[in-house]
Each structure stands twice: as structure tokens, then as C-alpha cells.
């Protein structure tokens, strides 16, 4: 068969199946991320059906998916909100980093994956899924709850931590020397600082540069600017994802809201292909040997996220049910854990078992996170029933 025809047939079948999987996920009230990963495992190396014509397209589309994911995340925040959130939540953010980075890093060292493997797995277990958390909060009608600002502050801290973490990881995966890695991190911090200053003082100029009343022109400006900034960031060894994230922060106001609306379908398409592409490169036969470790990590880091949210909400003066709701909202891992694992696996520096462990772990956490958020409050009310006040008898 003609290679182009084969590629079109395979791509069409994959995208159509993604639509069916997304519909199924919506009907049962779950994030589609686990379904996309399973779909990739089904069609990939070692799966039931192997696709040969879509690998190059899937790889490039996956990279665009990561860029759009981070760009959309940046659009959710203004520079002022990031600075305020950092001031308000840095203590909870540090606790979150320590409690959730160490389990993944420790397991990687135990399995003999070295310092690079520890750095990768620490990031996989540390970062919560902002997308899943935001969807759960919205679906459950908790946007106005008192614990929601505490949750969002921790998510903001994690996103800022990623702006520092990703360049360090990129340098380590590239085998850059200590001095080169130090320079890369320095450049990254300088870029992040510069963008925050520009966004705080001149964000309206950035918004004006990409904005257009014509939706077609607006989309082309946004996508072109995102790819251009991401490419320049990658050329500076800062990380394409961080470049896209910082561009999103610089765009503010009505332009950011319009950009989110226009880019959302495109983001969903390329992000879905990204998750499938990651699954395509993971041999499903490598998952059973690491499934036990994935379950251990899920239990440990589920508990540590609960502790993080509980402590942050308690400091904000929120009652016990709200504290548990805050912790449960942070449990899910998803897109960014896979982004980190994908960067590592693509570099060829880490063993393939790491991809299998990350896939199994994210599948577990992306499923249990929304369930924990939905059912934690009834469970808390069942376990901690308020003591009944007995009436005092008259003597």
C-alpha cells in the first residue's frame, strides 16, 4: 500500500478512536487521559495492533501538544496572580515538593536508575495534574469553596517549580557538564524573571501584539508565537514547554480569555495525540513487572498529597472537611508527569522500565484522583461524626 495512504488510514483510525474514548470518559465522569494512554498501549510496540505509518507525525504532534498544554496553563494565570500565589503558598509549596518528590526519587535510586532516573521519577510523582484538578473542582461545584484558593496556590507553586525543574532536567538528560547545567539554569531563571517583569509592566503590549478581532488571524498569531517562543527557548536549552508557559503568562486580560476559547479544541487534539504517542512507545509487556511498585508509589504519594492539602487548608483556617477536600483535589497526576517521562524516554538516557512505571503510575493516579475528590467528603463525615451534645438535666 502507498505509504501516504497507509499513514492517513492509520491516523484517521487513531483520531476516531480517540473521540470514542473521550466520549466514554465523559459519560462515566473521568479524565480521558488514562483512556488515551491505554489506546497508545493497544496500538504501540508490543500491543495488539502495531502502527508503522504515523510515528513521525505522532512525535511532532506530541511536541506541539506539550507546547499547547503549557501555553494554556500559562493563560490561566496573570503575572500578579503568580507572584501573589507564591508569597501566599511558598511554605505549603515547599512541603509539597519535599513530601512528593522524595518517594519517586527514592524508588528510582532503589531500582538502580541513578541520579537522572531519580530526577525524572521525582518530578513524575511531585507534580499534580492542574487539568484534572481544575475539572474536578468545576464539576463538583467547588469553585467558590473556601479551600479552593489554597489548592490553586499550591498548583501555582508547582507550575513555577516546573519552570526551574524542566531546564535542569533537560540539561541532565543532554549530559551537559555541571558548569553547562549551571549556565542553563541561570539562563532559565533570567528568562523567567524577565518575562514576569515584562508581563507585570507591559503585558498589555504582548496581548495587543497577538490579539485580533478576526479569529483566524488570532489563531495564527497565537500558534505562531507559541511555536516561535518555544523553539527559541529550546535553542537556549531552557525548555520549549517553559517558553510556551511564560508566553501564556505574558498574555492577559480579555486576550487571554479569547485565546483560551480559540485554542482549547486544538489543545485537546494535540494533547490527546501526545498521550497516545507516549503509549505507542511503551511496551505493555513491561508494565506487569513494575505494577507493584506503581501501586506502592500511588499509595504513598496519594497520602503525601492529602497531607499537603490538609496542612495548607488548615493554615488558612478551613474546617476538617475542607482540609480533606483540598488534599483529595491534589491527588491526581496526569499530563505533566507524562511530559516529564516522555522527555526522559526520548533522550534514551533512562531505561525503558521507567516509561512503564510512569505509565502505570499515572493510569492509577488519574483514575483514583477524581474518585478521591468526589467521595472524600462523605467518607470524612462517616468517620468523623460530630459528637452529640447531651442536654443537662435539672437537679
Coordinates of C-alpha atoms in Angstrom, one line a residue:
X1 CA 0.0 0.0 0.0
X2 CA 1.1 3.6 -0.7
X3 CA 2.9 4.9 2.5
X4 CA 0.8 8.2 2.4
X5 CA -2.5 6.3 2.1
X6 CA -1.4 4.0 5.0
X7 CA -0.4 6.9 7.2
X8 CA -3.8 8.6 6.5
X9 CA -5.8 5.5 7.3
X10 CA -3.9 4.8 10.5
X11 CA -4.1 8.5 11.6
X12 CA -7.8 8.6 10.8
X13 CA -8.5 5.4 12.8
X14 CA -6.5 6.6 15.8
X15 CA -8.2 10.1 15.9
X16 CA -11.6 8.5 15.5
X17 CA -10.9 6.0 18.3
X18 CA -9.7 8.9 20.5
X19 CA -13.1 10.5 20.0
X20 CA -14.8 7.4 21.1
X21 CA -12.6 7.1 24.2
X22 CA -13.2 10.7 25.1
X23 CA -16.9 10.2 24.8
X24 CA -16.7 7.1 27.1
X25 CA -14.6 9.1 29.6
X26 CA -17.2 11.9 29.6
X27 CA -20.1 9.5 30.2
X28 CA -18.5 8.0 33.3
X29 CA -17.2 11.3 34.6
X30 CA -13.5 10.6 34.3
X31 CA -10.5 12.3 32.8
X32 CA -9.8 10.9 29.3
X33 CA -6.0 10.7 29.9
X34 CA -6.0 7.1 31.2
X35 CA -8.0 6.1 28.1
X36 CA -5.6 7.8 25.7
X37 CA -2.6 6.1 27.4
X38 CA -4.3 2.7 27.1
X39 CA -5.2 3.4 23.5
X40 CA -1.5 4.1 22.8
X41 CA -0.5 0.8 24.5
X42 CA -3.1 -1.0 22.4
X43 CA -1.7 0.4 19.1
X44 CA 2.0 0.6 20.0
X45 CA 5.1 -1.6 20.3
X46 CA 4.1 -4.9 21.8
X47 CA 0.4 -4.1 21.6
X48 CA -2.3 -5.9 19.6
X49 CA -2.0 -3.7 16.6
X50 CA 1.2 -2.0 15.6
X51 CA 1.1 1.2 13.6
X52 CA 4.0 1.9 11.3
X53 CA 2.9 5.0 9.3
X54 CA 2.2 7.6 12.0
X55 CA 5.3 7.6 14.2
X56 CA 6.9 10.8 12.7
X57 CA 3.6 12.7 12.8
X58 CA 2.8 11.4 16.3
X59 CA 6.2 12.6 17.6
X60 CA 5.9 16.1 16.1
X61 CA 2.2 16.4 17.1
X62 CA 3.1 15.3 20.6
X63 CA 5.7 18.1 20.9
X64 CA 3.0 20.6 19.7
X65 CA 0.6 19.1 22.3
X66 CA 3.1 19.7 25.1
X67 CA 3.6 23.3 23.9
X68 CA -0.1 23.9 23.8
X69 CA -0.7 22.3 27.2
X70 CA 1.8 24.7 28.8
X71 CA 0.6 27.7 26.9
X72 CA -2.9 27.1 28.0
X73 CA -1.8 26.7 31.6
X74 CA 0.1 30.0 31.4
X75 CA -3.1 31.7 30.1
X76 CA -4.9 30.7 33.3
X77 CA -2.7 33.0 35.4
X78 CA -1.6 36.6 35.3
X79 CA 1.9 37.5 36.5
X80 CA 0.4 39.3 39.5
X81 CA -1.5 36.2 40.5
X82 CA 1.6 34.1 40.2
X83 CA 3.6 36.5 42.5
X84 CA 0.8 36.7 45.0
X85 CA 0.3 32.9 45.0
X86 CA 4.0 32.4 45.5
X87 CA 4.0 34.7 48.5
X88 CA 1.0 33.1 50.0
X89 CA 1.8 29.4 49.4
X90 CA 5.6 29.1 49.5
X91 CA 5.6 27.1 52.7
X92 CA 2.9 24.7 51.6
X93 CA 4.7 24.5 48.2
X94 CA 8.0 23.5 49.8
X95 CA 6.2 20.9 51.9
X96 CA 4.5 19.6 48.8
X97 CA 7.9 19.4 47.0
X98 CA 9.7 17.5 49.7
X99 CA 6.9 15.0 50.5
X100 CA 6.1 14.1 46.9
X101 CA 9.4 14.4 45.1
X102 CA 11.3 12.1 47.5
X103 CA 9.2 8.9 47.1
X104 CA 9.7 8.8 43.3
X105 CA 13.4 9.8 43.6
X106 CA 14.0 7.2 46.3
X107 CA 12.4 4.4 44.4
X108 CA 14.4 5.3 41.3
X109 CA 17.6 5.1 43.3
X110 CA 16.5 1.8 44.8
X111 CA 15.9 0.4 41.4
X112 CA 19.4 1.4 40.2
X113 CA 18.3 4.1 37.8
X114 CA 20.9 6.6 39.0
X115 CA 20.7 10.3 39.6
X116 CA 19.0 11.1 36.3
X117 CA 16.3 8.5 36.9
X118 CA 15.8 9.8 40.4
X119 CA 15.4 13.3 39.0
X120 CA 12.8 12.1 36.5
X121 CA 10.7 9.9 38.8
X122 CA 10.8 12.6 41.5
X123 CA 9.2 15.0 39.0
X124 CA 6.7 12.4 37.9
X125 CA 5.4 11.9 41.5
X126 CA 5.7 15.5 42.5
X127 CA 3.5 17.4 40.0
X128 CA -0.3 17.3 40.3
X129 CA -2.4 17.4 37.3
X130 CA -3.7 21.0 37.0
X131 CA -6.1 20.0 34.3
X132 CA -7.7 17.2 36.2
X133 CA -7.8 19.2 39.5
X134 CA -9.5 22.2 37.7
X135 CA -12.0 19.9 36.0
X136 CA -12.9 18.1 39.3
X137 CA -13.3 21.4 41.2
X138 CA -15.6 22.7 38.4
X139 CA -17.6 19.5 38.0
X140 CA -18.2 19.2 41.8
X141 CA -19.2 22.8 42.1
X142 CA -16.4 23.7 44.5
X143 CA -15.1 26.8 42.7
X144 CA -16.5 29.1 45.5
X145 CA -15.4 26.8 48.4
X146 CA -13.0 28.3 51.0
X147 CA -10.3 25.7 50.3
X148 CA -10.1 26.3 46.6
X149 CA -7.7 29.3 46.9
X150 CA -5.3 27.1 48.9
X151 CA -5.5 24.4 46.2
X152 CA -4.8 26.9 43.4
X153 CA -1.9 28.4 45.3
X154 CA -0.2 25.0 45.6
X155 CA -0.8 24.4 41.9
X156 CA 0.7 27.8 41.0
X157 CA 3.8 27.0 43.1
X158 CA 4.1 23.6 41.3
X159 CA 3.9 25.4 37.9
X160 CA 6.6 27.8 38.9
X161 CA 8.7 25.0 40.2
X162 CA 8.4 23.3 36.8
X163 CA 9.9 26.5 35.2
X164 CA 13.1 25.8 37.1
X165 CA 12.9 22.0 37.1
X166 CA 12.5 21.4 33.4
X167 CA 15.7 23.2 32.3
X168 CA 17.6 21.3 35.0
X169 CA 16.2 18.0 33.8
X170 CA 16.8 18.9 30.1
X171 CA 20.5 19.7 30.9
X172 CA 20.9 16.4 32.8
X173 CA 19.3 14.4 30.0
X174 CA 21.6 16.0 27.5
X175 CA 24.6 15.1 29.5
X176 CA 25.7 18.7 30.0
X177 CA 28.5 19.3 32.4
X178 CA 27.9 20.8 35.8
X179 CA 29.1 24.2 34.6
X180 CA 26.9 24.0 31.4
X181 CA 23.9 22.9 33.6
X182 CA 24.5 25.8 35.9
X183 CA 24.5 28.2 32.9
X184 CA 21.3 26.6 31.6
X185 CA 19.5 27.1 34.9
X186 CA 20.9 30.6 35.2
X187 CA 19.5 31.4 31.7
X188 CA 16.2 29.9 32.6
X189 CA 15.8 31.9 35.8
X190 CA 16.8 35.0 34.0
X191 CA 14.3 34.4 31.2
X192 CA 11.5 33.6 33.8
X193 CA 12.3 36.8 35.7
X194 CA 12.4 38.9 32.6
X195 CA 9.1 37.5 31.4
X196 CA 7.4 38.1 34.8
X197 CA 8.7 41.7 34.7
X198 CA 7.5 42.3 31.2
X199 CA 4.2 40.7 32.0
X200 CA 3.7 42.8 35.1
X201 CA 4.6 46.1 33.4
X202 CA 4.0 45.6 29.7
X203 CA 1.6 42.6 29.4
X204 CA -0.9 44.7 27.5
X205 CA 1.6 45.2 24.7
X206 CA 2.2 41.4 24.4
X207 CA -1.6 40.9 24.4
X208 CA -2.0 43.6 21.7
X209 CA 0.7 42.1 19.5
X210 CA -1.2 38.7 19.2
X211 CA -4.8 39.9 19.5
X212 CA -7.1 40.3 16.5
X213 CA -10.8 40.5 16.1
X214 CA -10.6 38.1 13.3
X215 CA -10.5 34.6 14.8
X216 CA -8.4 33.1 12.0
X217 CA -5.7 35.8 12.3
X218 CA -5.8 35.5 16.2
X219 CA -5.3 31.7 16.0
X220 CA -2.4 32.0 13.5
X221 CA -0.8 34.7 15.7
X222 CA -1.1 32.7 18.9
X223 CA 0.1 29.4 17.4
X224 CA 2.9 31.0 15.5
X225 CA 4.1 33.0 18.6
X226 CA 3.9 29.9 20.8
X227 CA 5.9 27.7 18.4
X228 CA 8.4 30.5 17.8
X229 CA 9.0 31.2 21.6
X230 CA 9.1 27.5 22.3
X231 CA 11.7 27.0 19.6
X232 CA 13.8 29.9 20.8
X233 CA 13.6 28.6 24.4
X234 CA 14.7 25.1 23.2
X235 CA 17.6 26.7 21.3
X236 CA 18.7 28.3 24.6
X237 CA 18.4 24.9 26.3
X238 CA 15.7 26.4 28.6
X239 CA 12.9 24.0 27.6
X240 CA 10.3 24.6 24.9
X241 CA 7.5 23.9 27.4
X242 CA 8.7 26.6 29.8
X243 CA 8.9 29.1 26.9
X244 CA 5.3 28.4 26.0
X245 CA 4.2 28.6 29.7
X246 CA 5.9 32.0 30.1
X247 CA 4.3 33.3 26.9
X248 CA 0.9 32.4 28.3
X249 CA 1.6 34.3 31.5
X250 CA 2.5 37.4 29.4
X251 CA -0.9 37.4 27.7
X252 CA -3.5 38.7 30.0
X253 CA -7.0 40.2 30.3
X254 CA -9.7 39.7 27.6
X255 CA -7.0 38.5 25.2
X256 CA -6.2 35.5 27.5
X257 CA -9.8 34.6 27.7
X258 CA -10.3 34.7 24.0
X259 CA -7.1 32.8 23.4
X260 CA -8.2 30.0 25.8
X261 CA -11.5 29.7 23.9
X262 CA -9.9 29.6 20.5
X263 CA -7.0 27.2 21.4
X264 CA -9.0 24.7 23.5
X265 CA -10.1 22.4 20.7
X266 CA -6.6 22.5 19.1
X267 CA -5.0 21.8 22.5
X268 CA -7.3 18.9 23.2
X269 CA -6.5 17.3 19.8
X270 CA -2.7 17.6 20.0
X271 CA -2.6 16.7 23.7
X272 CA -4.6 13.5 23.0
X273 CA -2.1 12.6 20.3
X274 CA 0.7 13.3 22.7
X275 CA -0.7 10.8 25.3
X276 CA -1.2 8.2 22.5
X277 CA 2.3 8.8 21.2
X278 CA 3.7 8.1 24.7
X279 CA 1.7 4.9 24.9
X280 CA 2.9 3.9 21.4
X281 CA 6.5 4.0 22.7
X282 CA 5.7 1.9 25.8
X283 CA 5.7 -1.8 25.5
X284 CA 2.6 -3.0 27.6
X285 CA 4.5 -6.3 28.5
X286 CA 6.9 -4.1 30.6
X287 CA 4.1 -2.9 32.8
X288 CA 3.3 -6.0 34.9
X289 CA 6.8 -6.3 36.4
X290 CA 6.6 -2.7 37.7
X291 CA 2.9 -2.6 38.6
X292 CA 3.6 -3.5 42.2
X293 CA 6.0 -0.5 42.5
X294 CA 3.4 1.7 40.8
X295 CA 0.8 0.7 43.4
X296 CA 3.2 1.4 46.2
X297 CA 4.0 4.8 44.8
X298 CA 0.3 5.5 44.3
X299 CA -0.5 4.8 48.0
X300 CA 2.5 6.7 49.4
X301 CA 2.1 9.8 47.2
X302 CA -1.7 9.8 47.5
X303 CA -1.2 10.1 51.2
X304 CA 1.5 12.8 50.9
X305 CA -0.7 14.9 48.7
X306 CA -3.5 14.5 51.2
X307 CA -1.1 15.7 53.9
X308 CA -0.1 18.7 51.8
X309 CA -3.6 19.9 51.1
X310 CA -4.8 19.2 54.6
X311 CA -1.9 21.3 56.1
X312 CA -2.3 24.2 53.6
X313 CA -6.1 24.4 54.2
X314 CA -5.6 24.2 58.0
X315 CA -3.2 27.1 57.9
X316 CA -5.9 29.0 56.0
X317 CA -8.4 28.4 58.9
X318 CA -10.6 25.9 57.0
X319 CA -12.5 23.2 58.8
X320 CA -11.8 19.4 58.6
X321 CA -14.0 18.5 55.6
X322 CA -12.5 21.3 53.6
X323 CA -9.0 20.2 54.5
X324 CA -9.6 16.7 53.2
X325 CA -11.2 18.1 50.1
X326 CA -8.1 20.2 49.4
X327 CA -5.9 17.2 49.8
X328 CA -8.0 14.9 47.6
X329 CA -8.1 17.6 44.8
X330 CA -4.3 17.4 44.5
X331 CA -4.0 13.6 44.3
X332 CA -4.4 13.2 40.5
X333 CA -1.3 13.1 38.3
X334 CA -1.6 13.4 34.6
X335 CA -0.3 15.5 31.7
X336 CA 2.9 16.9 33.3
X337 CA 4.0 13.6 34.7
X338 CA 3.8 12.1 31.2
X339 CA 5.6 15.1 29.8
X340 CA 8.5 14.6 32.2
X341 CA 8.6 10.8 31.5
X342 CA 8.3 11.5 27.7
X343 CA 11.3 13.9 27.7
X344 CA 13.4 11.3 29.6
X345 CA 12.4 8.3 27.4
X346 CA 13.0 10.3 24.2
X347 CA 16.5 11.2 25.3
X348 CA 17.4 7.5 25.6
X349 CA 19.3 8.1 28.9
X350 CA 16.9 6.3 31.2
X351 CA 15.8 2.6 31.0
X352 CA 12.5 1.7 29.3
X353 CA 11.2 0.4 32.6
X354 CA 10.9 3.9 33.7
X355 CA 8.3 4.6 31.0
X356 CA 6.4 1.6 32.0
X357 CA 6.4 2.6 35.7
X358 CA 5.4 6.2 34.9
X359 CA 2.6 5.0 32.6
X360 CA 1.2 2.6 35.3
X361 CA 1.5 5.2 38.0
X362 CA -0.3 7.9 36.0
X363 CA -3.0 5.5 35.0
X364 CA -3.6 4.7 38.7
X365 CA -3.5 8.3 39.9
X366 CA -5.5 9.7 37.0
X367 CA -8.3 7.3 37.9
X368 CA -8.1 7.4 41.7
X369 CA -7.7 11.2 41.9
X370 CA -11.1 12.2 40.7
X371 CA -12.7 9.4 42.7
X372 CA -11.0 10.5 45.9
X373 CA -12.1 14.1 45.3
X374 CA -15.7 13.0 44.7
X375 CA -16.0 10.6 47.7
X376 CA -13.7 12.1 50.4
X377 CA -16.3 14.3 51.9
X378 CA -18.9 11.6 52.5
X379 CA -16.2 9.3 53.9
X380 CA -14.9 12.0 56.3
X381 CA -18.5 12.7 57.5
X382 CA -19.0 8.9 58.0
X383 CA -15.7 8.5 60.0
X384 CA -15.8 11.8 62.0
X385 CA -19.3 12.2 63.2
X386 CA -19.7 15.3 65.4
X387 CA -20.4 14.3 69.0
X388 CA -23.9 14.9 70.1
X389 CA -24.3 17.4 72.9
X390 CA -26.3 15.8 75.8
X391 CA -28.9 18.0 77.5
X392 CA -28.1 18.9 81.1
X393 CA -30.7 17.5 83.5
X394 CA -32.1 19.9 86.0
X395 CA -31.3 18.9 89.6

